[in-house]
XYZ file of C-alpha atoms in Angstrom:
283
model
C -31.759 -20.620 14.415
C -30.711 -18.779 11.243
C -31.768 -15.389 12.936
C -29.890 -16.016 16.485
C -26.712 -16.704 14.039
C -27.189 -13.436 12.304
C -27.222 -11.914 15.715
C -23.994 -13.460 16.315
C -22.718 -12.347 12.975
C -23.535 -8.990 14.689
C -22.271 -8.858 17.383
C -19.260 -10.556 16.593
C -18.659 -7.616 13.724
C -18.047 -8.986 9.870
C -16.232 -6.756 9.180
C -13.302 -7.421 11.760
C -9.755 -7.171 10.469
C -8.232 -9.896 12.602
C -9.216 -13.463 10.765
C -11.682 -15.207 12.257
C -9.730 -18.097 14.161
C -13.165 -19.540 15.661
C -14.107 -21.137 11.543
C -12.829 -24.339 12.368
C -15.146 -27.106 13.548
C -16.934 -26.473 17.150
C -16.920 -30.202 17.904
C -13.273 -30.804 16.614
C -11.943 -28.046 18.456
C -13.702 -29.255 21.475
C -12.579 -32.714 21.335
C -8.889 -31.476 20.999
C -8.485 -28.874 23.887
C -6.498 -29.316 27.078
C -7.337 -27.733 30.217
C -5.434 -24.673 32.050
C -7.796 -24.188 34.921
C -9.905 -26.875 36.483
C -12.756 -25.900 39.012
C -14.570 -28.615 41.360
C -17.575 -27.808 43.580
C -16.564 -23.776 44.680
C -18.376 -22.499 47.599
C -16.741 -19.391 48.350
C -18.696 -16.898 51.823
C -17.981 -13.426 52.299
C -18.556 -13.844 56.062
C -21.953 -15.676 56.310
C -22.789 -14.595 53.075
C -22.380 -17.362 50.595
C -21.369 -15.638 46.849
C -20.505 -18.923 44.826
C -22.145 -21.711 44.651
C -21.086 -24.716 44.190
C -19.073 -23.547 40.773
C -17.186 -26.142 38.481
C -15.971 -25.526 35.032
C -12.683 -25.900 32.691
C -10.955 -22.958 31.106
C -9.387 -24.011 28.033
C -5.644 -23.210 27.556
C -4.958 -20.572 24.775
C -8.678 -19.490 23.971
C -10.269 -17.187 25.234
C -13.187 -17.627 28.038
C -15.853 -14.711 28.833
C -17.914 -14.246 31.517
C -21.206 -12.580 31.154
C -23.751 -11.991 33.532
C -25.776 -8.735 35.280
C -23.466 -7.072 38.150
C -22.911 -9.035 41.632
C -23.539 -12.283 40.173
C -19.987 -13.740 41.015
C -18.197 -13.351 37.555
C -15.200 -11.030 39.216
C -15.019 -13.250 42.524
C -14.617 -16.298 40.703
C -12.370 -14.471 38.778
C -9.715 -13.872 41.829
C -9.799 -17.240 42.715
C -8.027 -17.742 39.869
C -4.757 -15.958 41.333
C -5.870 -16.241 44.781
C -6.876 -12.514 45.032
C -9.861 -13.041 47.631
C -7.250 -14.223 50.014
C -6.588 -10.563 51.109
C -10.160 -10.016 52.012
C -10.831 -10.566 55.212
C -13.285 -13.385 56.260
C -13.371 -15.485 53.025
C -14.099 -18.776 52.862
C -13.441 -20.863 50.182
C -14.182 -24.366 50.004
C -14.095 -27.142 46.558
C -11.052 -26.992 44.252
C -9.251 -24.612 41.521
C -6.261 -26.830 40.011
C -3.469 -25.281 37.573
C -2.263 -27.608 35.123
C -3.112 -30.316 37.859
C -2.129 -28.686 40.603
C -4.660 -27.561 43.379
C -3.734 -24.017 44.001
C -5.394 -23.573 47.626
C -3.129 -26.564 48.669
C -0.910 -25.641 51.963
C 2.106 -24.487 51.400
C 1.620 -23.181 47.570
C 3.939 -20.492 46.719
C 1.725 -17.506 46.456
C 4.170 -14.881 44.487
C 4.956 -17.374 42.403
C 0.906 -17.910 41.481
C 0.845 -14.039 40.913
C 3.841 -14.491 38.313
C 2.302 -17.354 36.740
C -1.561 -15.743 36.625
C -1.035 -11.601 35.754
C -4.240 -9.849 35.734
C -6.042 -6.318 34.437
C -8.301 -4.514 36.632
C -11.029 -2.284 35.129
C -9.944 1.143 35.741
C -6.339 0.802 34.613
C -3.406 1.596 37.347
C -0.249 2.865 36.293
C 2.240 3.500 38.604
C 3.427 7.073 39.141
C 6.381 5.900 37.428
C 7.588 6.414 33.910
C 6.228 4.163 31.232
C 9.854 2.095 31.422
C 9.787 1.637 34.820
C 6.078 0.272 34.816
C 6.834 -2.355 32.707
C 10.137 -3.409 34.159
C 8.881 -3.074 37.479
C 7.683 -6.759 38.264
C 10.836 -8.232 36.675
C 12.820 -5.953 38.700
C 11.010 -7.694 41.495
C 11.572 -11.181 40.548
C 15.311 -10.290 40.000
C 16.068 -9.206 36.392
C 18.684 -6.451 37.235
C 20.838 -6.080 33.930
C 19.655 -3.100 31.753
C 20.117 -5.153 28.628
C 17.822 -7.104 29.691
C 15.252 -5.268 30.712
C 14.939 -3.208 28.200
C 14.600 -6.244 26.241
C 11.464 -6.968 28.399
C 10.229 -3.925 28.368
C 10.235 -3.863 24.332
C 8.705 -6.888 23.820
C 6.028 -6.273 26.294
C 5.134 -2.978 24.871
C 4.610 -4.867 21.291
C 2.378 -7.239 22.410
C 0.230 -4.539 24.394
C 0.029 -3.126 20.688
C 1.871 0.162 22.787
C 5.743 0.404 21.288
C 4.667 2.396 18.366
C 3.296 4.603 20.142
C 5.292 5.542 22.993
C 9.078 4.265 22.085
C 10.264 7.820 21.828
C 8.879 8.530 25.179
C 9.753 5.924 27.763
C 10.977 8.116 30.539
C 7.960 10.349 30.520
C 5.716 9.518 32.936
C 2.724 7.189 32.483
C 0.527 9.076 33.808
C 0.463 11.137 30.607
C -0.480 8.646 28.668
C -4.358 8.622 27.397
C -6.902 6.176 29.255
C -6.651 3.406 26.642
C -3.066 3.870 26.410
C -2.778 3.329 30.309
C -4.743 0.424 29.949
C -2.517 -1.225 27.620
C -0.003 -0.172 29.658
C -0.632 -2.321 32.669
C -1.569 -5.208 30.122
C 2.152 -5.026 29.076
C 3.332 -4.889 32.952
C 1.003 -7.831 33.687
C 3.144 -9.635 30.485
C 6.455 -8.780 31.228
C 6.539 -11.230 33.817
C 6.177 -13.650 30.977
C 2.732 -15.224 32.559
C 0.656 -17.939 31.417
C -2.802 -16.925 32.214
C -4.284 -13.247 31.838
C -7.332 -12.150 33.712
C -8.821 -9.195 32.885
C -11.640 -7.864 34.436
C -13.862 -5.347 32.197
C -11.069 -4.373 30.684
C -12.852 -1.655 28.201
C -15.600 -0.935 30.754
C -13.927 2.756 30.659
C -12.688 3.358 27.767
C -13.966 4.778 23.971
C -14.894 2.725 21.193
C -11.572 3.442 19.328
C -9.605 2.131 22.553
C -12.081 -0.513 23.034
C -11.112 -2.128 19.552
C -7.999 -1.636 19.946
C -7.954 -3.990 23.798
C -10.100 -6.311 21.393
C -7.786 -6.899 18.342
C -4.344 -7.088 20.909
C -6.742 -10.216 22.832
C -7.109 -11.780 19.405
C -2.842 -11.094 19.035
C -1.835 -12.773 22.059
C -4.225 -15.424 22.463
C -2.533 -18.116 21.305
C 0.059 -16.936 23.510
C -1.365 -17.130 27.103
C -4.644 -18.726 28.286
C -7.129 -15.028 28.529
C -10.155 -15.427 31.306
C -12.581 -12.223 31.015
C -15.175 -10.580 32.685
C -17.229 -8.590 30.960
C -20.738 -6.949 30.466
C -20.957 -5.919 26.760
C -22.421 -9.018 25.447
C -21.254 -7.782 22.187
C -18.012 -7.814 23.450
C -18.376 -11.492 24.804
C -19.117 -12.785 21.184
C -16.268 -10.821 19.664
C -13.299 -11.789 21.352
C -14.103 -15.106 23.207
C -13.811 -18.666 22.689
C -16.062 -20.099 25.401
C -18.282 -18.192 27.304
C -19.805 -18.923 30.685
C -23.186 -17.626 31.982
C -23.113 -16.423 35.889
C -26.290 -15.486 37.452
C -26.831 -15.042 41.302
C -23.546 -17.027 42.400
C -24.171 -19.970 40.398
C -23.034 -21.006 37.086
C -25.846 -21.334 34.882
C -24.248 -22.603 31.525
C -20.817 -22.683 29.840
C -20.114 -23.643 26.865
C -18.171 -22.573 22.838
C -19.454 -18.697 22.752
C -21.361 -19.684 19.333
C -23.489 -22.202 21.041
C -24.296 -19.547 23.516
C -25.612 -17.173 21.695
C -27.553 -19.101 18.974
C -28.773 -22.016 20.919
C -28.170 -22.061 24.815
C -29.847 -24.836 26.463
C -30.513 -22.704 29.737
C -33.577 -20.628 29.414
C -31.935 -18.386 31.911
C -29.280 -17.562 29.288
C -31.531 -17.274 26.812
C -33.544 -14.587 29.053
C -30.514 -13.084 29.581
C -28.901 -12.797 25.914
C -32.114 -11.678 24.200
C -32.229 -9.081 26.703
C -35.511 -10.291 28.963
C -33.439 -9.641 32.243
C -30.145 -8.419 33.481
């Protein structure tokens, strides 16, 4: 046991500047957490092909929840349940429930858009629009209404400090994005995805592209906003996983293997398929 929690040590990094918010108890922050997203039986096909099984889980509300697991296990697809991405794929199935503060978000009639608003996400390779950086971040409001200046700029400023992004590009917010650097990009379309002021963030692999400098720096802004927004992501740098998150869940072949606080997971799973998995034995 003592060696498994070095390894967490580890991978976590001592040496992080952001305090650790994860000290407190395990078992009293478990016993006081509310649920953002509630999952029931998921069976979701591609076609005939069936590529979840049968997935239920609760993501906690303001922590942070990883997904690990080798590629094609389901992490991503579950994922766009969350904000009802798989709809525009054609032939998918879904069956079970995904609820929203209690709501069932596959119900008939659900506003959609309003979802999207509620549930921004981060794709791995980041997309900026061929816009200026302004414009990128005041785009969805723009959208959803917001048409005084005032305003907007207001949006725009306060998104760009919580993508950890103002600093660096306040003198510059008519030049285009597309001159910004790849980890600046990426924070870029972090701050679009929060100027529509939403209260779940997916991100999926995130850092998968960038450097380790730009990686840290995606890493500390999740530890910033955190308590902010409810944060869901994918990700395969187990490393990674036991930095930043709060829960993690193991995927493996379409099926949820285990889920549970990321400390437990890494020290002392109670799946010998994560265990094969952490340590490295497969994946």
């Amino acid at each position: 046991m003592e060696v498994a929690e070095q390894r967490y040590e580890e991978r976590r990094g001592v040496a992080q500047r952001t305090p650790d918010v994860r000290s407190a108890s395990v078992r009293e922050r478990s016993a006081e957490r509310s649920h953002k997203i509630t999952t029931r039986n998921l069976d979701l096909f591609y076609g005939q092909k069936q590529a979840l099984c049968s997935i239920s889980i609760d993501i906690p509300e303001h922590e942070v929840t990883a997904f690990i697991g080798p590629s094609g296990c389901g992490k991503s697809t579950y994922l766009r349940t969350i904000n009802r991405m798989n709809d525009l794929i054609a032939g998918v199935r879904i069956t079970g429930s995904v609820q929203m503060d209690g709501i069932d978000i596959y119900q008939k009639g659900l506003d959609v858009v309003d979802l999207r608003k509620r549930v921004g996400m981060v794709f791995q390779k980041s997309n900026p629009f061929p816009k200026s950086i302004w414009e990128n971040v005041a785009y969805g409001p723009k959208i959803l209404g917001t048409r005084q200046k005032a305003r907007l700029n207001e949006i725009v400023e306060k998104s760009l400090v919580q993508a950890a992004l103002w600093d660096e590009v306040k003198d510059r917010l008519h030049h285009s994005a597309l001159g910004l650097s790849g980890g600046q990009q990426q924070r870029l379309c972090i701050a679009r995805a929060l100027a529509v002021d939403p209260e779940v963030l997916l991100m999926d692999e995130p850092a998968s592209a960038l450097d380790p400098i730009s990686t840290a720096k995606i890493e500390e802004l999740i530890f910033q906003i955190k308590n902010r927004y409810t944060i869901v992501i994918v990700t395969h740098n187990m490393q990674q996983a036991a930095r930043v998150s709060d829960v993690t869940a193991f995927f493996y072949m379409g099926e949820l293997i285990e889920v549970g606080d990321t400390r437990d997971i890494f020290t002392n799973p109670k799946k010998k398929q994560t265990e094969d998995y952490i340590t490295g034995r497969f994946g």
